[in-house]
Each structure stands twice: as structure tokens, then as C-alpha cells.
XYZ file of C-alpha atoms in Angstrom:
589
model
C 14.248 51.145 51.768
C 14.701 47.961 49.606
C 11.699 46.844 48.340
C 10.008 43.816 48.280
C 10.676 42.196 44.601
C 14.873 42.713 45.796
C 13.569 40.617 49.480
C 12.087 38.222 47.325
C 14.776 38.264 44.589
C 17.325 37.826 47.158
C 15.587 34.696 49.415
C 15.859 33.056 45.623
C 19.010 33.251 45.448
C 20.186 32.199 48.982
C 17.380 29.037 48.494
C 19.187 28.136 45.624
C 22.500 28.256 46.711
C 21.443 25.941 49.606
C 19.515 23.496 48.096
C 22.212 23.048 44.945
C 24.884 22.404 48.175
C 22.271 19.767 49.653
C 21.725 18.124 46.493
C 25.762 17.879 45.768
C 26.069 16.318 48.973
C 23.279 13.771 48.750
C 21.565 15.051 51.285
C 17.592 15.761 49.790
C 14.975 13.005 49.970
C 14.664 11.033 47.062
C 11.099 12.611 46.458
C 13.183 16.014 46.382
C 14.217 16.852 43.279
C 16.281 20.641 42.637
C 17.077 22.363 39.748
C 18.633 25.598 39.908
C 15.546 27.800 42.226
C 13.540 25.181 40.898
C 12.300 22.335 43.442
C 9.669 19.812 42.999
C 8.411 17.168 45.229
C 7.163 14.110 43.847
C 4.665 11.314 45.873
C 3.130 8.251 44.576
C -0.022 9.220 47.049
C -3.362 9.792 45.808
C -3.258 7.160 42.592
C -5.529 4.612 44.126
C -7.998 8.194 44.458
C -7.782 8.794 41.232
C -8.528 5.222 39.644
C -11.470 5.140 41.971
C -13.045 8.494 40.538
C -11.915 7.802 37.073
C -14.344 4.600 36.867
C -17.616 6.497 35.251
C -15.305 7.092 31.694
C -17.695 7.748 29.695
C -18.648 10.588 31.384
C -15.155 11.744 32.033
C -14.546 11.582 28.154
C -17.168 13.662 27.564
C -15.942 16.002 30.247
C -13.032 16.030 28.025
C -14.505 16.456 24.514
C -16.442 19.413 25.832
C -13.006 20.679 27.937
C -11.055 20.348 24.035
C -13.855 22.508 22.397
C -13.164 25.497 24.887
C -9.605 25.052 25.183
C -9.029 25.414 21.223
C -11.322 28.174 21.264
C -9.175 30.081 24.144
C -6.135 28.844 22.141
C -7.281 30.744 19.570
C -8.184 33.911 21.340
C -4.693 33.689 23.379
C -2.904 33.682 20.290
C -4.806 36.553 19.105
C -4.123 38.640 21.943
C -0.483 37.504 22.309
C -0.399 38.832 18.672
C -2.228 41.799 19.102
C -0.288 42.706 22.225
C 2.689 42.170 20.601
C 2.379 44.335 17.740
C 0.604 47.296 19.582
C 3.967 47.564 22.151
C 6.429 47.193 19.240
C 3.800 50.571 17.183
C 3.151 52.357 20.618
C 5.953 51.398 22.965
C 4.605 53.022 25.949
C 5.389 51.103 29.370
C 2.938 50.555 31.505
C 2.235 49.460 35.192
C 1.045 46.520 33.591
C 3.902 45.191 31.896
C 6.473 45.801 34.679
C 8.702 42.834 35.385
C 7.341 42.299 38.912
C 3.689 42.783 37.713
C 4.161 39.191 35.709
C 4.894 37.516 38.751
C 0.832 36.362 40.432
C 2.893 37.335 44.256
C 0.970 39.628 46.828
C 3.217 42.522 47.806
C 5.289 42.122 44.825
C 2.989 42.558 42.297
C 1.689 45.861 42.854
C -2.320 44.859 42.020
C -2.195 41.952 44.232
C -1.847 43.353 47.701
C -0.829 41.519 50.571
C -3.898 42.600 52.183
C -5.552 39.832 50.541
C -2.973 37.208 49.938
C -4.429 34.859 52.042
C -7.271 34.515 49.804
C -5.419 34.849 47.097
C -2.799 31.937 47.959
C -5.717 30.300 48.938
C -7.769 30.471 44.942
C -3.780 29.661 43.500
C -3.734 26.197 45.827
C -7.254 25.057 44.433
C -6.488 26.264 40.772
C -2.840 24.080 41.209
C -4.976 21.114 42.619
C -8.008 21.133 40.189
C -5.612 21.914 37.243
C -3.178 18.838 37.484
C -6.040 16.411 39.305
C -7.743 17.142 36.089
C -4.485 15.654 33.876
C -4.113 12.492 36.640
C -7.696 12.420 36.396
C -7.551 12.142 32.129
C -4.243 9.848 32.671
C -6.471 6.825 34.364
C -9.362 7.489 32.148
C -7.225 6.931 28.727
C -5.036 4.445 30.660
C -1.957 6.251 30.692
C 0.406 5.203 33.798
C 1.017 8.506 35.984
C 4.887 8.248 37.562
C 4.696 10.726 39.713
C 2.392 13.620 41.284
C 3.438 16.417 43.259
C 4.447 20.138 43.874
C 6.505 22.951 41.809
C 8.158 25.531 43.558
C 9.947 28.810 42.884
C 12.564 28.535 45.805
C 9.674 28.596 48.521
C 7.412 30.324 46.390
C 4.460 27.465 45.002
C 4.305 28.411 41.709
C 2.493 24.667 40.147
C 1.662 21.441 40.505
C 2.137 18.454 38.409
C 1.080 15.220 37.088
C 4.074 13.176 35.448
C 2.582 10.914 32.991
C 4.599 7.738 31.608
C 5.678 9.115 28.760
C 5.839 5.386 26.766
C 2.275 4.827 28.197
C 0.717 8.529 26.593
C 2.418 7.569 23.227
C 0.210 4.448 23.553
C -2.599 6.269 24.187
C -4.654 8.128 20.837
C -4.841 10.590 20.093
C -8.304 12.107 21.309
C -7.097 10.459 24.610
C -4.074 12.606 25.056
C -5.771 16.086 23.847
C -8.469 15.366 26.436
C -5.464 14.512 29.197
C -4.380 17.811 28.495
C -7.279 19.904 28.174
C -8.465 18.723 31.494
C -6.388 20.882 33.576
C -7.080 24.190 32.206
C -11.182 22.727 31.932
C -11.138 22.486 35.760
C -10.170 25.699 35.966
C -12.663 27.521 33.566
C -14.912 25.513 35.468
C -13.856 26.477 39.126
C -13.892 30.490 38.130
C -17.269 29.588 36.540
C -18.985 28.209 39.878
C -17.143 31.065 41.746
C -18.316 34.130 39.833
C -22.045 32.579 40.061
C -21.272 32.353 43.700
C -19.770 35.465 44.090
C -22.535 37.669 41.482
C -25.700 35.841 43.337
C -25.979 35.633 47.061
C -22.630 36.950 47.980
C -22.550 40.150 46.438
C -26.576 40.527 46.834
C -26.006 40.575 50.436
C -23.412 43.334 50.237
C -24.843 47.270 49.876
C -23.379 50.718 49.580
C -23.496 52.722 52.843
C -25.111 55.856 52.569
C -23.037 58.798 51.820
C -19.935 59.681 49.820
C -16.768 56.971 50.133
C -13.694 59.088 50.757
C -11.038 56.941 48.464
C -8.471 59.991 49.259
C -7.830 63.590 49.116
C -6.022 65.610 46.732
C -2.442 66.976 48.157
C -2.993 70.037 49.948
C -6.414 70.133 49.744
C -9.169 71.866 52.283
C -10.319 68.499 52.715
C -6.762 67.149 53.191
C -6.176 70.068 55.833
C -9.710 69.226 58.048
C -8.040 65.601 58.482
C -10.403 63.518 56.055
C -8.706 60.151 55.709
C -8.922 57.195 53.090
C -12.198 55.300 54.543
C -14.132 57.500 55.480
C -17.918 58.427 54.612
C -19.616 61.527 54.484
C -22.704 62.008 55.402
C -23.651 65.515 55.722
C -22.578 68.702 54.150
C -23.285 72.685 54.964
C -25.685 70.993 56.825
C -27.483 68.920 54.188
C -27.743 65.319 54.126
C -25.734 63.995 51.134
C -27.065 60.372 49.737
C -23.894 60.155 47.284
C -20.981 62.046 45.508
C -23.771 64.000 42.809
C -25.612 65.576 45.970
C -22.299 66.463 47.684
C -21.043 68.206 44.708
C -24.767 70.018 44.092
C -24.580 71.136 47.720
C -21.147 72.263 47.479
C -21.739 74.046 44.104
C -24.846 76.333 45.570
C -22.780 77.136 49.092
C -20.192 80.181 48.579
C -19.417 79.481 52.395
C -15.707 80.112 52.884
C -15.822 77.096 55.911
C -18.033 74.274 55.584
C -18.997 71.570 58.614
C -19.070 68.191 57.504
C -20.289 65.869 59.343
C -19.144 62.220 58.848
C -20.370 58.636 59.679
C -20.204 58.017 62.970
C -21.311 61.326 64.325
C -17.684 63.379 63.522
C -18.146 66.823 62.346
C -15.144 68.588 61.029
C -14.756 71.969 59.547
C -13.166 72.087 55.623
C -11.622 75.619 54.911
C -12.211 75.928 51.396
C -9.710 77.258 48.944
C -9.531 77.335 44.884
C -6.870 74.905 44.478
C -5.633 73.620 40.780
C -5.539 69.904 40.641
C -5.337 68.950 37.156
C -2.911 71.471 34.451
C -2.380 70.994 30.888
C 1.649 70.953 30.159
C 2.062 74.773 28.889
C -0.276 76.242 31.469
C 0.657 79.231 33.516
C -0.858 78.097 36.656
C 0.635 74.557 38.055
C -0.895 71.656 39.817
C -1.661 72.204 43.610
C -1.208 75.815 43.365
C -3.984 78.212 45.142
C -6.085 80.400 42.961
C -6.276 83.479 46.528
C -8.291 86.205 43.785
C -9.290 87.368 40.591
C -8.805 91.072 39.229
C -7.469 91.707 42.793
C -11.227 90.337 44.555
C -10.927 87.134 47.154
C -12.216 84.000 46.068
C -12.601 81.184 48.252
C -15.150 78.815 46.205
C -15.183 77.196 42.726
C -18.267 79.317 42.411
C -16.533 82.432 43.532
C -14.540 82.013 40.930
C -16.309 81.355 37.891
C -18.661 84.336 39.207
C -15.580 86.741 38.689
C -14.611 85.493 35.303
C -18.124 84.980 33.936
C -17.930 88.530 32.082
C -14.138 88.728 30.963
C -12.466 87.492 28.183
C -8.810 87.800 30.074
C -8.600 87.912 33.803
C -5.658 88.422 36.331
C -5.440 85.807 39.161
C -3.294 85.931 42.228
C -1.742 82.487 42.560
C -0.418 81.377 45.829
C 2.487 78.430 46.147
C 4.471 77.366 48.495
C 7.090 80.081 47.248
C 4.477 82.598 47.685
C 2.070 84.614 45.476
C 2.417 86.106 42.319
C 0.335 87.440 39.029
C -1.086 85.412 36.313
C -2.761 87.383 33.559
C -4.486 84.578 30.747
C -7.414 84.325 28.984
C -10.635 82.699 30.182
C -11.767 79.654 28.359
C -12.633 76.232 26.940
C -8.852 75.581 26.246
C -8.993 72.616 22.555
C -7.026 71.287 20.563
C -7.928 72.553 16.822
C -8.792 68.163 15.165
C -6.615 68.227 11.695
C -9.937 67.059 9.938
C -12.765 68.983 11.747
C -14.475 72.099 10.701
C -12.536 75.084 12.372
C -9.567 73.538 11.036
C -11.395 73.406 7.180
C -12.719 77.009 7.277
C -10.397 79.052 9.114
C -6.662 77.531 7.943
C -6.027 76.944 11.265
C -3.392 73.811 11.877
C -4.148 70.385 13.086
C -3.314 70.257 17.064
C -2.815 74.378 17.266
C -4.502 75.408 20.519
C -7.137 77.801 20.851
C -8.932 78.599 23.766
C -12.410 79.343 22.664
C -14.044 82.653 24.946
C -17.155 82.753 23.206
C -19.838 81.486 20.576
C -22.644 83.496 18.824
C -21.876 86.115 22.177
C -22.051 83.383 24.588
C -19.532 82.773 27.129
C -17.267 79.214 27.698
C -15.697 79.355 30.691
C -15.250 75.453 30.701
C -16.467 72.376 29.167
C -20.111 72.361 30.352
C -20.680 75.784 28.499
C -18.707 75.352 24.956
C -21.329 71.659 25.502
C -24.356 73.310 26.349
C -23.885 75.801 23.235
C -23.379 72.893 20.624
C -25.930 71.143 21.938
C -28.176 74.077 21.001
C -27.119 74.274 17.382
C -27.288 71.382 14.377
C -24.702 70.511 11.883
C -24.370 73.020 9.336
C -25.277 76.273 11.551
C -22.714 79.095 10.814
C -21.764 80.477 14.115
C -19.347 82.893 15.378
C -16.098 81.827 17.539
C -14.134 84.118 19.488
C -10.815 82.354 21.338
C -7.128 83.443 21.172
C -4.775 80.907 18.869
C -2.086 80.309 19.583
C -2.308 79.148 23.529
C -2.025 81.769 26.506
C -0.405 84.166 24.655
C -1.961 84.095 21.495
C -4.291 86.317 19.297
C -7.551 86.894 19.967
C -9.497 86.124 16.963
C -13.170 85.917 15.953
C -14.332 83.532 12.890
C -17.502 82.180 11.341
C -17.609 79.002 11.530
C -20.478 76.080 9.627
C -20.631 73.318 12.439
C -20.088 70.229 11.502
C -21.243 66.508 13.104
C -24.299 64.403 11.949
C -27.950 64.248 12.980
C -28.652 66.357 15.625
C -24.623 66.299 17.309
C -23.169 69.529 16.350
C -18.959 69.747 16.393
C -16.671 72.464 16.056
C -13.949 70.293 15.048
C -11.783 70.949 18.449
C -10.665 68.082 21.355
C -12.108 70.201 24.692
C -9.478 70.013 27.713
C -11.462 69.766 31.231
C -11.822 72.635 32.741
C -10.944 76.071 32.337
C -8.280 77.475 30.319
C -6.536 73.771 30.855
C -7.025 73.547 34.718
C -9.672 71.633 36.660
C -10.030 73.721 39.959
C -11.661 72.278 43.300
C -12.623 74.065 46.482
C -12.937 70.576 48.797
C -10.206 68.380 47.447
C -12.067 64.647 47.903
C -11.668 62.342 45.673
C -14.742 59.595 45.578
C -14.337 55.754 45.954
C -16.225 53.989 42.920
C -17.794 51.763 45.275
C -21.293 51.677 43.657
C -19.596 50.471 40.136
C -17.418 48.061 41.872
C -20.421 46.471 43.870
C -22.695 46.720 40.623
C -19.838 45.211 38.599
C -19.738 41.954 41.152
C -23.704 41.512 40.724
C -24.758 43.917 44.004
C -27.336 45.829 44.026
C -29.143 43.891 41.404
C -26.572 44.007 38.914
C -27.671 46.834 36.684
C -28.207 46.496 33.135
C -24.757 45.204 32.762
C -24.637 42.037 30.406
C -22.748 38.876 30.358
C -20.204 39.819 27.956
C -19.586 43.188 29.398
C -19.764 41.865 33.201
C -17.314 38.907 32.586
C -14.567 42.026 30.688
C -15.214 44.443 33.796
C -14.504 41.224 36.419
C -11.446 40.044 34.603
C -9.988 43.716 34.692
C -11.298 44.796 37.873
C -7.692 44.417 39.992
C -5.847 46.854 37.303
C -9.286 49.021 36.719
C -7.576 52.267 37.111
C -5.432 51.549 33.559
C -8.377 49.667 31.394
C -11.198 52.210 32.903
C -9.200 55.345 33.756
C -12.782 57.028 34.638
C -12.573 54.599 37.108
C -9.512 56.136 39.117
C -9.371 53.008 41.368
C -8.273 49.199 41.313
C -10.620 47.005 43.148
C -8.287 44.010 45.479
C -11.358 43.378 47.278
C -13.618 44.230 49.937
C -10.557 44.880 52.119
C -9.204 47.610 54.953
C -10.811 51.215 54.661
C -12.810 49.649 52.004
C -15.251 47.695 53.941
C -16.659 50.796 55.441
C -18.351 52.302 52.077
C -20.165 48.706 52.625
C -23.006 47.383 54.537
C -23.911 43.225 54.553
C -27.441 41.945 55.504
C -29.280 39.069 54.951
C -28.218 35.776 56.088
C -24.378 36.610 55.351
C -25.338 39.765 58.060
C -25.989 36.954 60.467
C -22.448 35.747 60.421
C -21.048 38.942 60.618
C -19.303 41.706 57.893
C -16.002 40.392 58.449
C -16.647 36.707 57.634
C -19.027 37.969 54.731
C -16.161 40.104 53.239
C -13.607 37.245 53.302
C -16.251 34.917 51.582
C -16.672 37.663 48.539
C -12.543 38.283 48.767
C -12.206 34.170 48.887
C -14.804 33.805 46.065
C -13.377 36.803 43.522
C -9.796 35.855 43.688
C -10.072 32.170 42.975
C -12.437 32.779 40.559
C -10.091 35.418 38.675
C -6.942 33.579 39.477
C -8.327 30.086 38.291
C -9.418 32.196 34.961
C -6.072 33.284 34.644
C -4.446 30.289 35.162
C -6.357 28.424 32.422
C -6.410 31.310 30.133
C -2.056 31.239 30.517
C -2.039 27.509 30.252
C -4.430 27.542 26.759
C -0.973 30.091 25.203
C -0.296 27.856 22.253
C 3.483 27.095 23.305
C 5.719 24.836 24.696
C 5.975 23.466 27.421
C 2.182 24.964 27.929
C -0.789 22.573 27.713
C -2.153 24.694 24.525
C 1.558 23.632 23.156
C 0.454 19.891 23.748
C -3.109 20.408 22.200
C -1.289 22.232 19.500
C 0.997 19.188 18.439
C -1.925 16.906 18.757
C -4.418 18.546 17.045
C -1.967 19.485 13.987
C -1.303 15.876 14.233
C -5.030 14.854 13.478
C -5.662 17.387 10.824
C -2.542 16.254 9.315
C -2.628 12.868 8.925
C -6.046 13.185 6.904
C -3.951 15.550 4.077
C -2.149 14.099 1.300
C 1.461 14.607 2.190
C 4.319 12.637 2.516
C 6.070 13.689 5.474
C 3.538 14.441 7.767
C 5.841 14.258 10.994
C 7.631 17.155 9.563
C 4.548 19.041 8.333
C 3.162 18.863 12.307
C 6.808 19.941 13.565
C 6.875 22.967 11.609
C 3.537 24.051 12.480
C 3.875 23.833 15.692
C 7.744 25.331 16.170
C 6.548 28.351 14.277
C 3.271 28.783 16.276
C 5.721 28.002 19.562
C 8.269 30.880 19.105
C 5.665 33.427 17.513
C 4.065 32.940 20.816
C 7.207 32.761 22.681
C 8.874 35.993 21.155
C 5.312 37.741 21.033
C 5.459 37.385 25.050
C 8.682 38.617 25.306
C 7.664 41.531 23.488
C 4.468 42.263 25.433
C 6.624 42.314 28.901
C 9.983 43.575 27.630
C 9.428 45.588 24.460
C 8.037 48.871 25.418
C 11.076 49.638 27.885
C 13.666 48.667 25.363
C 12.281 50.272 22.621
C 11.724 53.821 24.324
């Protein structure tokens, strides 16, 4: 199936090849202009508008003072990051979903954390950050009397990818300098400012009139899973399990843990009761494990097991157990020891005292006689001990097939946080195992992030972070699992709306939050780009006239080559440190 960036890729190219045959022929408007997939339509319309509003200057000026103040702070930052970004794919050049060639382009359907779910809101926050952006330069222009040419539109093919304001450029030289740097500041000002009004829109009586529905959200189930099997779908919400009323995903798992049912009923919202068949299935597996990822644990030492529970009943008192592993190809005999599988840490204390090597795996049976199965035991030991205890270790190094060794070990840590010196795997023995195969929608976070719910204790820094990376969450907070697009499809059912939003109805309250987050985010991005400290960027243009200032108050000769220097070199840094951030990690692996 060809996908949509080669649809999209391939109306470019038949747009262009069309509109460079209309222009050779003479047969576009004069307020048509193409270049290559480039077209942009100019109009004289709307200067009258904007000599009107520009009449109170002095407070448009100051609009703009306080406009260049943020924008060479962002400048700053951008460069920083650019930098920083730059650097860290050239040291670690791992791709990533985020710097995938599509993922660059701000299109729903193309790039994969804008869905087209939403592009109507989405289009819709891109239009008003176009608008506000270069009404803010025409807006400057008349303020600092520079003569506008032209206004108009910028598109990719058919794709709206700008706006513009087309200064005279003999009229901006006139103008000072102040006057320009506030001309173009004002754009990416109006922007900061939209996302500003937005957010507070979005994090006060929007999102306070959105709730969580009771019960677990359903984002998915894991492949081949009991839950998967009994027909639980994306959307859903459970609301009852074994019987027992479950608020969230903690009471779920509590009721599941206590059951050692083989079948469970589970009734979900609406009224729907379904039966889940429970099985041991594997759904996470370190690489050199035995046992592989949605294979069936069926027994252990030749005894059924059906629960999570069952399980770590059977292994509770051995050291090495033999499970009967099911597949698709059948079943067959795994014989490995039982575990907190860890990595020995190169400058931790089993690694000190025993001559053991820096990333050799051990998986730890036992300390001072007491059993890890998993994580939560080799925890619950430490946590009983203080730096500096001596305590005795029994695991086998060396991985599944290793020695089984016992050492005495003096913890190390500080204050009252013992360590062993090791980097725990989840699990046991370096698999996570699940008996009911859902996997929970973060709906809570996502609703506390947006200011639902009251907020939590969530601050401004931290809030305005988790907002900016909420559409790619699942790759800046992988505990997350999810990316948030909005309150949109299955989604809206792990929600409830009341108040005076509930009087207009979920649907129109949803699109208002969708409407509200997007143009926020995308008008943030947008001035964020536009403050990158290049050409043909506005931070390019503050660059060059704010070098210019600080310049001509130095004692040099040649202070129109001073300014040109610093501001080519601070051009292609940026330029090539881009280039890097979105092609580097794929050709340097």
C-alpha cells in the first residue's frame, strides 16, 4: 500500500509540473507568483486595516520592546538546543521516530504524531499562527513607517505552509534600527502570545470541565493476550472485575493479583460482561532469554499454572525450575534459574568485592536466605538493610547457564538507600509475565497534565515541558507508553464533561480542548522555529540587527564586516546543526 508521505510527495510533483507550464505560458494572475512547488499569492488588501490599528504607536512599540526581550532570549535557547541536538546525534547516532524525514513536516497523516483525526483543528491553530505571525510584521511595518509591497499566502504546492508580509526593502533600510528588530520580533511575539492565552484557556475552564470516567481505560491489549482473546478493544472501560468494582488500573491489578481464578467475568461500561481466560503469557524478554515474547508459560515442574500468582507460588521455593512453554510451534522444556536477572554496575559494590566484571549478568536467587523472584523482592530486601551491611548473595553468573555462586557482600549507597551495585531487569529471570494482557490508557496524567482535575502539584515549569511534549510523550516519557493527539476517537470515552461545557454537549466540549491545545502548541512551535538564529528566519534578521547595534558602539574599523561574520558563522552553525539533528543519526549508523 503506498503510503501517505509518497501521495503527498507525488501531488508535489504533478503541482509543480503544472503550475511551471502555466507560468511559461503566461497564463497565472499577476498576484500568482510560482517558483518551483513554491506558490505565493500576493494582495494589496488589508493595508488601510493595518494603518488604522497601527495608530496607538506608542503602545505598539512597547509591544515590540517587550516582543525583542523574549525573542533574544528564545534565540538564545534555540541555539542552545540546535547545538545540543546536534552534538548528542553526531556522539549517540541513534534514529528516532522523531527525527524521521516526514516527522519534520507539521502535516496530519504524514507526520505520524499529528493524526488526521485532528487535522481540522490542527489546520485550523496553523491558519491563526500564519495570520497573527505576519499581521504582527505588517502591523510593526506601519508603526516604524516602513511601506509594505505586498501581503499574502505561501504554499507548498497546495499545502499552506506561511504567510507573508513583503516590506519595501528601501523603506526598512530607512527605518532604525530598534524599528526593524521590533518589525521582526512581532511575528513570532504574536505567537508566544496566542499559545499563551490558549494554554490559560485550555488549563482553566476547559480542561476543569473534563473528568476521568470511572474504571480502567483500555488503550490496547497485548498480542495474544486473554484479554485480546475475550474481544477487549482500544476504548473501552472496565468497570468490574471477578466481581469487584474496580475505581482504576491499581484496584484492577490488586483484584487480579488475589484471584487464582482460571476465567474471570469482566464486566465493562455499558453493562457488557465478557469472560477473560487467563493464561501466563511473556510480554516483555531480555535479548538472551530462553523464553520469548508472547510465548505461554502452560506449567512449572510439570504442575498447571494459569495465573501470575500460580506461578510465582510454584517457584517461590526453587532456585531452578522447569517450565513448559507453549508457542505457536507447540510446547517444549525450559529449565533456568529463578531470579532478579542484573546487570553487575562496573563501579558498584558486587563488582568491588567479588571481581566480578562490569555488565556480567547475574541473576540474584537469594539474599541473607531470602528469596528474589523479581524486582519487588531483591527491593523489599535492600530496603531492609543500610549501607555498609555485609550480606550474603546467592545468583548464578554468568546468565542462564551460569554458576551458581554465593558471596558476602558490604552494601553500598548513602543514608538510609542500600545498593548492591547491580541494574535490576523487570521481572523475573528477564521476563515480565501477565495473566490478562491490558494495557492502561494514561488518561489521568494526560488530563492532570492539561490542568484537569485540579492540576496536581505540577508546576509551571514542569507543566509548560509536559504540554510541549505531550504529542510525542511515548519517546520523552517512555513510562508514559502513549502520545496524547487529543481528546479524540476511543479516547473520549475514558472522559466525562460537566459543567457548563456539559451543557453544550461532550462532542463540542472535546473539539474546544482539541481546538485550544493544538493552536496553542502549534503557535509555540511556530515562534520557537522562527526565533532559530538563521537566515532567512526572523531570529536571522534580529541576529544581523542586534550584532549591528552592539557593534557600532566597539572600536573597530570595519564594522560592516565584523556584523557579517558574526552572523554567517552563527547562520551555518545553525544551518548545518539542523541538518545534523534530522539527517545525522541515519547516515552515521
Amino acid at each position: 500500500m503506498v503510503s501517505t508521505l509518497w501521495l503527498v510527495g507525488g501531488g508535489i510533483v504533478l503541482y509543480t509540473l503544472v503550475a511551471m507550464g502555466l507560468k511559461a505560458q503566461g497564463r497565472l494572475p499577476r498576484a500568482v507568483r510560482v517558483s518551483g512547488p513554491i506558490t505565493t499569492i500576493h494582495t494589496q488588501r488589508g493595508k488601510a486595516f493595518l494603518n488604522w490599528l497601527a495608530q496607538p504607536k506608542r503602545f505598539w512599540r512597547a509591544w515590540g520592546n517587550l516582543g525583542v526581550g523574549i525573542a533574544l532570549v528564545v534565540m538564545v535557547g534555540s541555539f542552545a538546543l540546535v547545538a545540543f541536538a546536534a552534538v548528542s546525534a553526531i556522539q549517540n547516532p541513534t534514529p528516532t521516530a522523531l527525527n524521521e524525514p516526514q516527522n519534520v513536516l507539521a502535516i496530519p497523516g504524514v507526520n505520524d504524531f499529528l493524526p488526521l483525526s485532528v487535522a481540522p483543528e490542527i489546520l485550523t491553530g496553523l491558519l491563526i499562527g500564519l495570520v497573527v505571525h505576519e499581521g504582527g510584521h505588517g502591523l510593526l511595518c506601519r508603526v516604524e513607517d516602513i511601506d509594505i509591497e505586498s501581503m499574502g499566502l505561501a504554499l507548498l504546492a497546495f499545502i499552506p505552509i506561511g504567510a507573508f508580509v513583503e516590506p519595501s526593502e528601501a523603506s526598512r533600510n530607512r527605518a532604525s534600527r530598534g524599528g526593524q528588530t521590533r518589525m521582526f520580533a512581532a511575528g513570532v511575539t504574536n505567537n508566544f502570545a496566542i499559545s499563551v492565552v490558549a494554554f490559560l484557556l485550555l488549563f482553566g475552564p476547559v480542561a476543569g470541565s473534563i473528568s476521568v470516567a470511572a474504571g480502567v481505560p483500555v488503550g490496547g491489549t497485548l498480542q495474544g493476550s486473554p484479554a485480546q482473546d475475550a474481544g477487549i478493544d482500544r476504548g473501552t472501560v472496565i468497570t468490574s472485575v471477578a466481581g469487584e468494582p474496580v475505581a482504576d488500573a491499581d484496584a484492577m491489578q490488586a483484584t487480579l493479583a488475589e484471584s487464582r481464578a482460571d476465567s474471570v467475568p469482566v464486566e465493562l461500561e455499558g453493562g457488557e460482561t465478557v469472560t477473560v481466560q487467563r493464561e501466563v503469557l511473556v510480554t516483555v524478554a531480555v535479548r538472551d532469554a530462553p523464553i520469548a515474547v508472547n510465548e505461554t508459560v502452560t506449567a512449572v515442574n510439570g504442575s498447571r499454572v494459569s495465573t501470575v500468582g500460580d506461578f510465582e507460588d510454584a517457584v517461590e521455593s526453587r532456585h531452578v525450575a522447569d517450565l513448559t512453554v507453549r508457542n505457536e510451534s507447540g510446547s517444549r522444556s525450559v529449565r533456568l534459574p529463578i531470579g532478579t536477572y542484573s546487570l553487575v554496575a562496573p563501579d558498584g559494590a558486587l563488582a568491588g568485592q567479588t571481581g566480578l566484571s562490569g555488565g556480567e549478568t547475574v541473576i540474584v536467587t537469594a539474599i541473607d536466605g531470602n528469596r528474589t523472584v523479581d524486582f519487588d523482592d531483591l527491593s523489599a530486601v535492600l530496603d531492609a538493610r543500610q549501607p555498609g551491611d555485609t550480606v550474603s548473595v546467592t545468583g548464578y553468573v554468568g546468565g542462564y547457564d551460569g554458576e551458581r555462586r554465593t558471596v558476602e557482600v558490604d552494601l553500598g549507597g548513602s543514608g538510609s538507600d542500600a545498593q548492591l551495585g547491580v541494574r535490576v531487569q523487570r521481572g523475573v529471570s528477564g521476563f515480565v509475565l501477565d495473566d490478562f494482557g491490558v494495557d492502561v490508557y494514561p488518561a489521568d496524567t494526560f488530563l492532570t497534565v492539561l490542568g484537569g482535575d485540579g492540576g496536581g502539584d505540577l508546576g509551571g515549569i514542569e507543566r509548560a515541558y509536559l504540554t510541549l511534549v505531550l504529542p510525542f510523550a511515548s519517546l520523552t516519557l517512555p513510562e508514559v507508553g502513549y502520545n496524547f493527539a487529543g481528546f479524540v476517537g476511543p479516547v473520549t470515552n475514558f472522559y466525562t464533561v460537566s459543567g457548563p461545557l456539559g451543557l453544550l454537549g461532550a462532542g463540542v466540549a472535546f473539539f474546544l480542548a482539541n481546538l485550544l491545545f493544538w493552536t496553542a502548541w502549534i503557535n509555540l512551535i511556530i515562534g520557537q522555529f522562527n526565533c532559530v538564529p538563521t537566515y532567512p528566519l526572523d531570529g536571522g534578521h534580529i541576529l544581523r540587527t542586534t550584532t549591528e547595534t552592539v557593534v557600532s558602539r566597539l572600536p573597530v574599523s570595519n564594522g560592516r564586516a565584523l556584523t557579517s561574520a558574526v552572523t554567517t558563522t552563527v547562520s551555518i552553525v545553525m544551518i548545518l546543526g539542523l541538518l545534523v539533528m534530522v539527517f545525522g543519526p541515519r547516515l552515521l549508523t
